[in-house]
Amino acid sequence: MGLPLRRSPHVALDAALDAAPEAAVVPVSALEPGAWDALALAAVEPHPFYARRPVEAHRASGLAPADLAAVVVPGPAGVSGGLAALLPFVLRADIAGLGAAIAQPFLSPYVTASAPLVADGPDLDLRLDALVAGLARASGGRCWRWPLLAVESRPGAGLLAAMARAGWQVATVASFERPVLDRRASHLAFLADHPHKSRLKDLRRRRRRLAESGALAFETATEGPALEQALDAFLALEAAGWKGEAGTALASRPDSARFARALFRQDETSGPPAVRADSLCLDGRTIAASLALVSGRTAYLLKTAYDESLRAHAPGLVLEDEIIRALHDTTFADRLDSATLPGSPLEGLFPERVRIAEILALPPGGGSLLPLERRADLARFEHRARAEVKRLIGRR
């Protein structure tokens, strides 16, 4: 069965792909939108970052290469729209390749998970085996450097098992525990279960202090003008703080501002993931805002901003506490994923953890230039060097 591609002038490429049921490297611009959306909905533990709309928002804003490609495994037309697996990827120079090109899942500052999208259901291992074979061909036998992989999730663990079956070598460069929150039967059950009740008590105190200053309100927008207004408020709030001063706020650069507006737009043609903007307002003024992507019953808290003049009252964490209450009251998701790196304030608020790792993975026959463990040592050295630079900058 052929891949669900848009018809293009590249007739020879289309014919070759139609004749080959195994994984192929395909320009993402050639993928049929409905098939891609169907895979994003049918995937094992889907995350939003490799769904069509986020990837296209990256490309349209210039944050991803215009010719971005993906390793794609075709499937039956009636299953996930004819796509069985998909991973956008790039080849880039890296220290783990001694400066030569290695392969890597597509990443940006706005991609916080990198597991491939793989259709759930029978024969999952066969789909993963086909994907791993495609990864080896796509990299030309080069090493893969794979950050932000949830290694204990079904797709992450399944990917590692498929690599082992195919004879790949795998080394862990680094890992950390990312905070997540699984919805309980009720908000009261969550409060009773929480291991850090002093943190919850402190947040209630801070909320009372904020409420003493004016009318405090929690608002949610998921579509239409309300979503557009909430996005505008978020962009302004983030730009007014330290991220604006550092030039890392979404509104600081035209490309990231275009990305935000392309991604956080919801209408009948948008496709997955769902989007959500939560705001904490004081006398009608936004003092904290959160942008989230909802995929597979998990809400990924992509970006948060708060009024830094109110830092003593922790409006950002008060907002997160309100989102937790809304999670239980409205059941808009089953899990909140903090989408954070180590050191997040949410570590004291979200009780569960997901292990996120960076791995190096080497296909059979790809280790002649440098053994995998030496490559991993170089990648670990790079981690330490970057951490030291951040430490020195923080001391200024």
mmCIF file of C-alpha atoms in Angstrom:
data_model
loop_
_atom_site.group_PDB
_atom_site.id
_atom_site.type_symbol
_atom_site.label_atom_id
_atom_site.label_comp_id
_atom_site.label_asym_id
_atom_site.label_seq_id
_atom_site.Cartn_x
_atom_site.Cartn_y
_atom_site.Cartn_z
ATOM 1 C CA MET A 1 0.000 0.000 0.000
ATOM 2 C CA GLY A 2 1.280 3.476 -0.837
ATOM 3 C CA LEU A 3 1.760 6.336 1.572
ATOM 4 C CA PRO A 4 -1.057 8.902 1.761
ATOM 5 C CA LEU A 5 0.717 11.700 -0.060
ATOM 6 C CA ARG A 6 -0.427 14.811 -1.788
ATOM 7 C CA ARG A 7 0.064 14.308 -5.526
ATOM 8 C CA SER A 8 3.104 16.207 -6.711
ATOM 9 C CA PRO A 9 5.174 16.712 -9.861
ATOM 10 C CA HIS A 10 7.641 14.136 -8.493
ATOM 11 C CA VAL A 11 5.958 11.218 -10.247
ATOM 12 C CA ALA A 12 8.936 8.884 -9.917
ATOM 13 C CA LEU A 13 9.135 9.486 -6.154
ATOM 14 C CA ASP A 14 5.392 8.933 -5.746
ATOM 15 C CA ALA A 15 5.537 5.696 -7.732
ATOM 16 C CA ALA A 16 8.473 4.399 -5.733
ATOM 17 C CA LEU A 17 6.736 5.150 -2.447
ATOM 18 C CA ASP A 18 3.494 3.537 -3.644
ATOM 19 C CA ALA A 19 5.392 0.357 -4.479
ATOM 20 C CA ALA A 20 7.192 0.116 -1.139
ATOM 21 C CA PRO A 21 5.272 -0.808 2.014
ATOM 22 C CA GLU A 22 8.315 -0.373 4.255
ATOM 23 C CA ALA A 23 9.312 2.900 5.900
ATOM 24 C CA ALA A 24 10.344 5.742 3.627
ATOM 25 C CA VAL A 25 11.720 9.259 3.999
ATOM 26 C CA VAL A 26 9.022 11.671 2.863
ATOM 27 C CA PRO A 27 8.874 15.499 2.745
ATOM 28 C CA VAL A 28 6.271 16.497 5.322
ATOM 29 C CA SER A 29 4.833 18.877 2.735
ATOM 30 C CA ALA A 30 3.850 15.799 0.703
ATOM 31 C CA LEU A 31 1.819 14.116 3.449
ATOM 32 C CA GLU A 32 -1.951 14.119 3.111
ATOM 33 C CA PRO A 33 -3.374 16.283 5.956
ATOM 34 C CA GLY A 34 -6.272 13.989 6.822
ATOM 35 C CA ALA A 35 -4.011 10.948 7.154
ATOM 36 C CA TRP A 36 -1.570 12.848 9.354
ATOM 37 C CA ASP A 37 -4.406 14.105 11.579
ATOM 38 C CA ALA A 38 -5.822 10.578 11.814
ATOM 39 C CA LEU A 39 -2.458 9.196 12.978
ATOM 40 C CA ALA A 40 -2.145 11.953 15.588
ATOM 41 C CA LEU A 41 -5.512 10.864 17.016
ATOM 42 C CA ALA A 42 -4.873 7.093 16.807
ATOM 43 C CA ALA A 43 -1.282 7.027 18.061
ATOM 44 C CA VAL A 44 -0.061 5.184 21.148
ATOM 45 C CA GLU A 45 0.068 7.788 23.939
ATOM 46 C CA PRO A 46 0.102 10.614 21.390
ATOM 47 C CA HIS A 47 1.872 13.873 22.125
ATOM 48 C CA PRO A 48 1.044 17.041 20.177
ATOM 49 C CA PHE A 49 4.441 18.095 18.883
ATOM 50 C CA TYR A 50 4.584 15.867 15.802
ATOM 51 C CA ALA A 51 0.950 16.341 14.858
ATOM 52 C CA ARG A 52 0.400 18.157 11.575
ATOM 53 C CA ARG A 53 -0.587 21.572 12.896
ATOM 54 C CA PRO A 54 2.372 22.137 15.257
ATOM 55 C CA VAL A 55 4.845 20.940 12.615
ATOM 56 C CA GLU A 56 3.225 23.122 9.952
ATOM 57 C CA ALA A 57 3.220 26.092 12.353
ATOM 58 C CA HIS A 58 6.982 25.604 12.751
ATOM 59 C CA ARG A 59 7.480 25.459 8.982
ATOM 60 C CA ALA A 60 5.208 28.414 8.200
ATOM 61 C CA SER A 61 6.992 30.618 10.753
ATOM 62 C CA GLY A 62 10.503 29.640 9.661
ATOM 63 C CA LEU A 63 11.271 27.710 12.861
ATOM 64 C CA ALA A 64 11.591 24.463 10.899
ATOM 65 C CA PRO A 65 13.244 23.832 7.542
ATOM 66 C CA ALA A 66 10.896 24.316 4.618
ATOM 67 C CA ASP A 67 12.086 20.930 3.312
ATOM 68 C CA LEU A 68 11.642 19.124 6.645
ATOM 69 C CA ALA A 69 11.296 15.372 6.089
ATOM 70 C CA ALA A 70 9.899 12.498 8.135
ATOM 71 C CA VAL A 71 10.460 8.772 8.409
ATOM 72 C CA VAL A 72 7.014 7.372 7.610
ATOM 73 C CA VAL A 73 5.622 3.833 7.855
ATOM 74 C CA PRO A 74 2.507 3.232 5.730
ATOM 75 C CA GLY A 75 -0.463 1.305 7.039
ATOM 76 C CA PRO A 76 -3.862 0.050 5.888
ATOM 77 C CA ALA A 77 -6.084 2.830 4.573
ATOM 78 C CA GLY A 78 -8.687 2.160 7.250
ATOM 79 C CA VAL A 79 -6.166 2.389 10.102
ATOM 80 C CA SER A 80 -5.036 5.876 11.156
ATOM 81 C CA GLY A 81 -5.751 7.185 7.676
ATOM 82 C CA GLY A 82 -3.098 5.017 6.014
ATOM 83 C CA LEU A 83 -0.147 6.112 8.172
ATOM 84 C CA ALA A 84 1.232 3.649 10.711
ATOM 85 C CA ALA A 85 4.133 5.715 12.118
ATOM 86 C CA LEU A 86 5.819 9.081 11.630
ATOM 87 C CA LEU A 87 8.890 10.887 12.928
ATOM 88 C CA PRO A 88 10.061 14.277 11.596
ATOM 89 C CA PHE A 89 13.858 14.421 11.697
ATOM 90 C CA VAL A 90 16.921 16.408 10.670
ATOM 91 C CA LEU A 91 20.587 15.690 9.990
ATOM 92 C CA ARG A 92 22.955 18.081 11.730
ATOM 93 C CA ALA A 93 26.569 18.413 12.836
ATOM 94 C CA ASP A 94 27.087 17.340 16.429
ATOM 95 C CA ILE A 95 29.862 16.683 18.925
ATOM 96 C CA ALA A 96 28.666 13.065 19.214
ATOM 97 C CA GLY A 97 29.592 12.671 15.558
ATOM 98 C CA LEU A 98 32.957 14.448 15.972
ATOM 99 C CA GLY A 99 31.417 17.390 14.129
ATOM 100 C CA ALA A 100 30.006 15.229 11.354
ATOM 101 C CA ALA A 101 26.288 14.885 10.739
ATOM 102 C CA ILE A 102 24.107 12.781 12.987
ATOM 103 C CA ALA A 103 20.337 12.277 12.923
ATOM 104 C CA GLN A 104 17.929 13.808 15.425
ATOM 105 C CA PRO A 105 14.157 14.043 15.827
ATOM 106 C CA PHE A 106 12.971 17.516 14.896
ATOM 107 C CA LEU A 107 13.248 19.815 17.918
ATOM 108 C CA SER A 108 12.695 23.469 18.723
ATOM 109 C CA PRO A 109 12.309 25.421 21.978
ATOM 110 C CA TYR A 110 8.584 24.614 21.660
ATOM 111 C CA VAL A 111 8.933 20.836 21.308
ATOM 112 C CA THR A 112 9.094 19.102 24.690
ATOM 113 C CA ALA A 113 8.543 15.449 23.699
ATOM 114 C CA SER A 114 10.154 13.499 20.868
ATOM 115 C CA ALA A 115 8.588 10.024 20.752
ATOM 116 C CA PRO A 116 7.442 9.032 17.262
ATOM 117 C CA LEU A 117 3.742 8.891 16.469
ATOM 118 C CA VAL A 118 2.887 5.190 16.086
ATOM 119 C CA ALA A 119 -0.633 3.871 15.495
ATOM 120 C CA ASP A 120 -2.007 1.854 18.402
ATOM 121 C CA GLY A 121 -3.550 -1.581 18.010
ATOM 122 C CA PRO A 122 -2.474 -5.078 16.951
ATOM 123 C CA ASP A 123 0.960 -5.547 15.397
ATOM 124 C CA LEU A 124 2.394 -2.541 17.243
ATOM 125 C CA ASP A 125 5.796 -4.259 17.449
ATOM 126 C CA LEU A 126 5.806 -4.772 13.677
ATOM 127 C CA ARG A 127 5.145 -1.071 13.125
ATOM 128 C CA LEU A 128 7.951 -0.166 15.506
ATOM 129 C CA ASP A 129 10.297 -2.637 13.790
ATOM 130 C CA ALA A 130 9.492 -1.063 10.412
ATOM 131 C CA LEU A 131 10.075 2.410 11.864
ATOM 132 C CA VAL A 132 13.461 1.440 13.324
ATOM 133 C CA ALA A 133 14.530 -0.030 9.983
ATOM 134 C CA GLY A 134 13.495 3.260 8.391
ATOM 135 C CA LEU A 135 15.477 5.249 10.969
ATOM 136 C CA ALA A 136 18.647 3.339 10.039
ATOM 137 C CA ARG A 137 18.120 4.018 6.334
ATOM 138 C CA ALA A 138 17.183 7.673 6.894
ATOM 139 C CA SER A 139 20.398 8.355 8.804
ATOM 140 C CA GLY A 140 22.558 6.418 6.356
ATOM 141 C CA GLY A 141 23.775 4.332 9.295
ATOM 142 C CA ARG A 142 24.704 7.447 11.277
ATOM 143 C CA CYS A 143 24.220 7.768 15.013
ATOM 144 C CA TRP A 144 20.922 9.190 16.317
ATOM 145 C CA ARG A 145 20.983 11.707 19.165
ATOM 146 C CA TRP A 146 17.542 11.594 20.754
ATOM 147 C CA PRO A 147 16.683 14.096 23.515
ATOM 148 C CA LEU A 148 13.369 14.385 25.395
ATOM 149 C CA LEU A 149 12.285 10.761 24.998
ATOM 150 C CA ALA A 150 9.827 9.425 27.592
ATOM 151 C CA VAL A 151 11.635 6.112 27.842
ATOM 152 C CA GLU A 152 9.079 4.356 30.064
ATOM 153 C CA SER A 153 6.055 5.308 27.964
ATOM 154 C CA ARG A 154 4.617 2.728 25.568
ATOM 155 C CA PRO A 155 6.056 4.389 22.439
ATOM 156 C CA GLY A 156 9.381 5.173 24.112
ATOM 157 C CA ALA A 157 9.873 1.731 25.623
ATOM 158 C CA GLY A 158 8.573 0.129 22.430
ATOM 159 C CA LEU A 159 11.066 2.085 20.338
ATOM 160 C CA LEU A 160 13.971 0.988 22.547
ATOM 161 C CA ALA A 161 12.786 -2.633 22.414
ATOM 162 C CA ALA A 162 12.595 -2.477 18.607
ATOM 163 C CA MET A 163 16.119 -1.052 18.470
ATOM 164 C CA ALA A 164 17.317 -3.916 20.661
ATOM 165 C CA ARG A 165 15.639 -6.465 18.383
ATOM 166 C CA ALA A 166 17.398 -4.900 15.391
ATOM 167 C CA GLY A 167 20.822 -4.973 17.042
ATOM 168 C CA TRP A 168 21.196 -1.234 17.725
ATOM 169 C CA GLN A 169 23.524 0.014 20.463
ATOM 170 C CA VAL A 170 21.925 2.500 22.877
ATOM 171 C CA ALA A 171 23.552 4.687 25.544
ATOM 172 C CA THR A 172 21.898 7.122 27.944
ATOM 173 C CA VAL A 173 23.447 10.589 27.964
ATOM 174 C CA ALA A 174 21.257 12.166 30.645
ATOM 175 C CA SER A 175 17.829 11.813 32.215
ATOM 176 C CA PHE A 176 15.495 13.633 34.580
ATOM 177 C CA GLU A 177 12.093 13.198 36.188
ATOM 178 C CA ARG A 178 9.436 15.463 34.676
ATOM 179 C CA PRO A 179 6.463 16.406 36.898
ATOM 180 C CA VAL A 180 3.040 15.249 35.728
ATOM 181 C CA LEU A 181 -0.328 15.109 37.435
ATOM 182 C CA ASP A 182 -2.857 12.334 36.946
ATOM 183 C CA ARG A 183 -6.461 13.331 37.559
ATOM 184 C CA ARG A 184 -8.090 11.831 40.641
ATOM 185 C CA ALA A 185 -11.771 11.045 41.120
ATOM 186 C CA SER A 186 -12.280 14.556 42.496
ATOM 187 C CA HIS A 187 -10.369 17.662 43.493
ATOM 188 C CA LEU A 188 -10.910 16.746 47.142
ATOM 189 C CA ALA A 189 -9.281 13.377 46.470
ATOM 190 C CA PHE A 190 -6.312 15.157 44.877
ATOM 191 C CA LEU A 191 -5.926 17.415 47.932
ATOM 192 C CA ALA A 192 -6.181 14.479 50.333
ATOM 193 C CA ASP A 193 -3.608 12.522 48.305
ATOM 194 C CA HIS A 194 -1.048 15.281 47.875
ATOM 195 C CA PRO A 195 2.385 14.617 49.427
ATOM 196 C CA HIS A 196 3.179 18.321 49.984
ATOM 197 C CA LYS A 197 0.160 19.736 51.789
ATOM 198 C CA SER A 198 2.204 22.684 53.058
ATOM 199 C CA ARG A 199 2.691 23.784 49.433
ATOM 200 C CA LEU A 200 -1.073 23.711 48.851
ATOM 201 C CA LYS A 201 -1.668 25.658 52.055
ATOM 202 C CA ASP A 202 0.875 28.268 50.949
ATOM 203 C CA LEU A 203 -0.837 28.634 47.557
ATOM 204 C CA ARG A 204 -4.218 29.172 49.233
ATOM 205 C CA ARG A 205 -2.642 31.899 51.370
ATOM 206 C CA ARG A 206 -1.134 33.592 48.328
ATOM 207 C CA ARG A 207 -4.444 33.403 46.504
ATOM 208 C CA ARG A 208 -6.190 35.113 49.435
ATOM 209 C CA ARG A 209 -3.591 37.889 49.365
ATOM 210 C CA LEU A 210 -4.180 38.430 45.658
ATOM 211 C CA ALA A 211 -7.953 38.476 46.184
ATOM 212 C CA GLU A 212 -7.534 41.186 48.827
ATOM 213 C CA SER A 213 -6.186 43.451 46.056
ATOM 214 C CA GLY A 214 -9.263 43.174 43.818
ATOM 215 C CA ALA A 215 -11.605 40.814 41.981
ATOM 216 C CA LEU A 216 -9.709 37.642 41.150
ATOM 217 C CA ALA A 217 -11.024 35.475 38.282
ATOM 218 C CA PHE A 218 -9.956 32.326 36.469
ATOM 219 C CA GLU A 219 -10.800 32.248 32.751
ATOM 220 C CA THR A 220 -10.385 29.648 30.003
ATOM 221 C CA ALA A 221 -10.487 30.120 26.220
ATOM 222 C CA THR A 222 -10.381 27.345 23.616
ATOM 223 C CA GLU A 223 -11.536 28.997 20.382
ATOM 224 C CA GLY A 224 -12.679 32.152 18.605
ATOM 225 C CA PRO A 225 -12.116 35.759 19.707
ATOM 226 C CA ALA A 226 -11.693 34.743 23.358
ATOM 227 C CA LEU A 227 -8.715 32.550 22.441
ATOM 228 C CA GLU A 228 -7.196 35.303 20.303
ATOM 229 C CA GLN A 229 -7.556 37.817 23.129
ATOM 230 C CA ALA A 230 -6.065 35.378 25.647
ATOM 231 C CA LEU A 231 -3.074 34.809 23.335
ATOM 232 C CA ASP A 232 -2.556 38.563 22.956
ATOM 233 C CA ALA A 233 -2.601 38.929 26.737
ATOM 234 C CA PHE A 234 -0.109 36.104 27.153
ATOM 235 C CA LEU A 235 2.291 37.538 24.572
ATOM 236 C CA ALA A 236 2.198 40.967 26.200
ATOM 237 C CA LEU A 237 2.652 39.554 29.703
ATOM 238 C CA GLU A 238 5.601 37.355 28.726
ATOM 239 C CA ALA A 239 7.291 40.173 26.782
ATOM 240 C CA ALA A 240 7.015 42.488 29.805
ATOM 241 C CA GLY A 241 9.058 40.120 31.996
ATOM 242 C CA TRP A 242 12.571 38.717 32.090
ATOM 243 C CA LYS A 243 12.040 36.664 28.941
ATOM 244 C CA GLY A 244 11.306 39.866 27.062
ATOM 245 C CA GLU A 245 14.507 41.417 28.412
ATOM 246 C CA ALA A 246 16.460 38.303 27.418
ATOM 247 C CA GLY A 247 14.872 38.220 23.958
ATOM 248 C CA THR A 248 13.392 34.740 24.477
ATOM 249 C CA ALA A 249 9.704 35.679 24.781
ATOM 250 C CA LEU A 250 7.456 34.490 21.957
ATOM 251 C CA ALA A 251 6.800 38.102 20.954
ATOM 252 C CA SER A 252 10.517 38.983 20.929
ATOM 253 C CA ARG A 253 11.058 37.659 17.399
ATOM 254 C CA PRO A 254 8.836 37.717 14.318
ATOM 255 C CA ASP A 255 9.258 33.990 13.680
ATOM 256 C CA SER A 256 8.248 32.867 17.185
ATOM 257 C CA ALA A 257 5.339 35.346 17.229
ATOM 258 C CA ARG A 258 4.124 33.931 13.897
ATOM 259 C CA PHE A 259 4.488 30.436 15.311
ATOM 260 C CA ALA A 260 2.340 31.238 18.343
ATOM 261 C CA ARG A 261 -0.421 32.774 16.240
ATOM 262 C CA ALA A 262 -0.388 29.867 13.786
ATOM 263 C CA LEU A 263 -0.495 27.255 16.552
ATOM 264 C CA PHE A 264 -2.994 28.842 18.923
ATOM 265 C CA ARG A 265 -5.747 29.203 16.403
ATOM 266 C CA GLN A 266 -8.711 26.841 16.550
ATOM 267 C CA ASP A 267 -11.455 26.361 13.982
ATOM 268 C CA GLU A 268 -13.175 23.495 12.200
ATOM 269 C CA THR A 269 -10.201 23.001 9.848
ATOM 270 C CA SER A 270 -7.441 23.144 12.458
ATOM 271 C CA GLY A 271 -7.026 19.448 13.256
ATOM 272 C CA PRO A 272 -5.360 18.077 16.407
ATOM 273 C CA PRO A 273 -4.172 18.976 18.944
ATOM 274 C CA ALA A 274 -6.782 20.990 20.800
ATOM 275 C CA VAL A 275 -5.492 24.250 22.248
ATOM 276 C CA ARG A 276 -6.269 25.945 25.530
ATOM 277 C CA ALA A 277 -5.418 29.280 27.166
ATOM 278 C CA ASP A 278 -5.977 29.700 30.910
ATOM 279 C CA SER A 279 -5.718 33.100 32.580
ATOM 280 C CA LEU A 280 -5.741 34.510 36.089
ATOM 281 C CA CYS A 281 -7.162 38.038 36.081
ATOM 282 C CA LEU A 282 -7.166 40.712 38.765
ATOM 283 C CA ASP A 283 -9.814 43.397 38.240
ATOM 284 C CA GLY A 284 -9.972 42.324 34.583
ATOM 285 C CA ARG A 285 -6.206 42.516 34.045
ATOM 286 C CA THR A 286 -4.309 39.322 33.180
ATOM 287 C CA ILE A 287 -1.681 38.642 35.843
ATOM 288 C CA ALA A 288 -0.824 35.059 34.826
ATOM 289 C CA ALA A 289 -1.431 33.056 31.665
ATOM 290 C CA SER A 290 -0.836 29.508 30.469
ATOM 291 C CA LEU A 291 -0.909 28.075 26.940
ATOM 292 C CA ALA A 292 -1.528 24.349 26.594
ATOM 293 C CA LEU A 293 -1.870 21.719 23.875
ATOM 294 C CA VAL A 294 -4.280 18.854 24.569
ATOM 295 C CA SER A 295 -3.500 15.540 22.899
ATOM 296 C CA GLY A 296 -4.635 12.021 23.774
ATOM 297 C CA ARG A 297 -6.298 13.169 27.017
ATOM 298 C CA THR A 298 -3.065 14.824 28.194
ATOM 299 C CA ALA A 299 -2.708 18.601 28.451
ATOM 300 C CA TYR A 300 0.871 19.742 27.796
ATOM 301 C CA LEU A 301 1.498 23.058 29.580
ATOM 302 C CA LEU A 302 3.647 24.555 26.873
ATOM 303 C CA LYS A 303 4.176 28.130 28.092
ATOM 304 C CA THR A 304 3.430 30.133 31.243
ATOM 305 C CA ALA A 305 3.888 33.819 32.019
ATOM 306 C CA TYR A 306 3.029 36.007 34.996
ATOM 307 C CA ASP A 307 3.159 39.617 36.167
ATOM 308 C CA GLU A 308 6.577 39.843 37.775
ATOM 309 C CA SER A 309 5.593 42.859 39.865
ATOM 310 C CA LEU A 310 3.397 40.403 41.806
ATOM 311 C CA ARG A 311 6.139 37.807 42.202
ATOM 312 C CA ALA A 312 5.697 37.682 45.998
ATOM 313 C CA HIS A 313 2.166 36.342 45.501
ATOM 314 C CA ALA A 314 3.282 33.644 42.983
ATOM 315 C CA PRO A 315 0.475 34.337 40.496
ATOM 316 C CA GLY A 316 1.871 31.760 38.077
ATOM 317 C CA LEU A 317 1.607 28.963 40.634
ATOM 318 C CA VAL A 318 -1.797 30.204 41.802
ATOM 319 C CA LEU A 319 -2.903 29.876 38.180
ATOM 320 C CA GLU A 320 -1.507 26.333 37.990
ATOM 321 C CA ASP A 321 -3.508 25.500 41.116
ATOM 322 C CA GLU A 322 -6.644 26.815 39.394
ATOM 323 C CA ILE A 323 -5.877 24.677 36.328
ATOM 324 C CA ILE A 324 -5.662 21.627 38.593
ATOM 325 C CA ARG A 325 -9.076 22.452 40.032
ATOM 326 C CA ALA A 326 -10.483 22.879 36.505
ATOM 327 C CA LEU A 327 -8.947 19.544 35.488
ATOM 328 C CA HIS A 328 -10.986 17.810 38.183
ATOM 329 C CA ASP A 329 -14.136 19.895 37.826
ATOM 330 C CA THR A 330 -14.441 19.765 34.020
ATOM 331 C CA THR A 331 -12.314 16.646 33.187
ATOM 332 C CA PHE A 332 -10.856 18.386 30.112
ATOM 333 C CA ALA A 333 -7.942 15.896 30.323
ATOM 334 C CA ASP A 334 -6.761 12.913 32.335
ATOM 335 C CA ARG A 335 -3.204 14.164 32.845
ATOM 336 C CA LEU A 336 -1.326 17.446 33.082
ATOM 337 C CA ASP A 337 2.202 17.272 31.665
ATOM 338 C CA SER A 338 4.410 20.092 32.922
ATOM 339 C CA ALA A 339 6.482 19.998 29.688
ATOM 340 C CA THR A 340 9.396 21.303 31.751
ATOM 341 C CA LEU A 341 13.121 20.785 32.166
ATOM 342 C CA PRO A 342 14.698 20.026 35.578
ATOM 343 C CA GLY A 343 14.199 22.577 38.346
ATOM 344 C CA SER A 344 10.602 23.503 37.599
ATOM 345 C CA PRO A 345 8.476 25.013 40.407
ATOM 346 C CA LEU A 346 5.845 22.446 39.415
ATOM 347 C CA GLU A 347 7.966 19.721 41.003
ATOM 348 C CA GLY A 348 6.348 20.593 44.336
ATOM 349 C CA LEU A 349 2.823 20.744 42.909
ATOM 350 C CA PHE A 350 2.555 17.827 40.470
ATOM 351 C CA PRO A 351 3.030 14.559 42.394
ATOM 352 C CA GLU A 352 3.715 12.044 39.594
ATOM 353 C CA ARG A 353 6.857 11.752 37.477
ATOM 354 C CA VAL A 354 7.745 10.668 33.937
ATOM 355 C CA ARG A 355 11.371 9.795 33.173
ATOM 356 C CA ILE A 356 12.710 11.796 30.238
ATOM 357 C CA ALA A 357 16.042 10.763 28.761
ATOM 358 C CA GLU A 358 18.483 11.750 26.093
ATOM 359 C CA ILE A 359 19.906 8.732 24.320
ATOM 360 C CA LEU A 360 22.392 7.973 21.599
ATOM 361 C CA ALA A 361 21.354 5.136 19.319
ATOM 362 C CA LEU A 362 23.663 3.538 16.773
ATOM 363 C CA PRO A 363 22.404 1.209 14.011
ATOM 364 C CA PRO A 364 24.303 -2.037 13.345
ATOM 365 C CA GLY A 365 27.506 -1.358 11.428
ATOM 366 C CA GLY A 366 27.543 2.332 12.284
ATOM 367 C CA GLY A 367 30.243 2.371 14.958
ATOM 368 C CA SER A 368 33.457 2.203 12.950
ATOM 369 C CA LEU A 369 34.349 5.871 13.404
ATOM 370 C CA LEU A 370 33.903 6.089 17.186
ATOM 371 C CA PRO A 371 32.502 3.646 19.775
ATOM 372 C CA LEU A 372 29.096 4.589 21.145
ATOM 373 C CA GLU A 373 30.244 5.047 24.720
ATOM 374 C CA ARG A 374 32.920 7.529 23.605
ATOM 375 C CA ARG A 375 30.219 9.433 21.722
ATOM 376 C CA ALA A 376 28.106 9.434 24.882
ATOM 377 C CA ASP A 377 31.062 10.795 26.891
ATOM 378 C CA LEU A 378 31.368 13.682 24.428
ATOM 379 C CA ALA A 379 27.643 14.423 24.694
ATOM 380 C CA ARG A 380 27.851 14.338 28.514
ATOM 381 C CA PHE A 381 30.803 16.737 28.398
ATOM 382 C CA GLU A 382 28.699 19.081 26.274
ATOM 383 C CA HIS A 383 25.925 18.943 28.900
ATOM 384 C CA ARG A 384 28.375 19.806 31.691
ATOM 385 C CA ALA A 385 29.883 22.668 29.695
ATOM 386 C CA ARG A 386 26.494 24.203 28.970
ATOM 387 C CA ALA A 387 25.464 23.885 32.618
ATOM 388 C CA GLU A 388 28.659 25.655 33.687
ATOM 389 C CA VAL A 389 28.062 28.494 31.219
ATOM 390 C CA LYS A 390 24.533 28.942 32.593
ATOM 391 C CA ARG A 391 25.882 28.942 36.142
ATOM 392 C CA LEU A 392 28.474 31.604 35.355
ATOM 393 C CA ILE A 393 25.917 33.764 33.562
ATOM 394 C CA GLY A 394 23.578 33.439 36.536
ATOM 395 C CA ARG A 395 26.275 34.776 38.889
ATOM 396 C CA ARG A 396 26.567 38.073 37.019
#
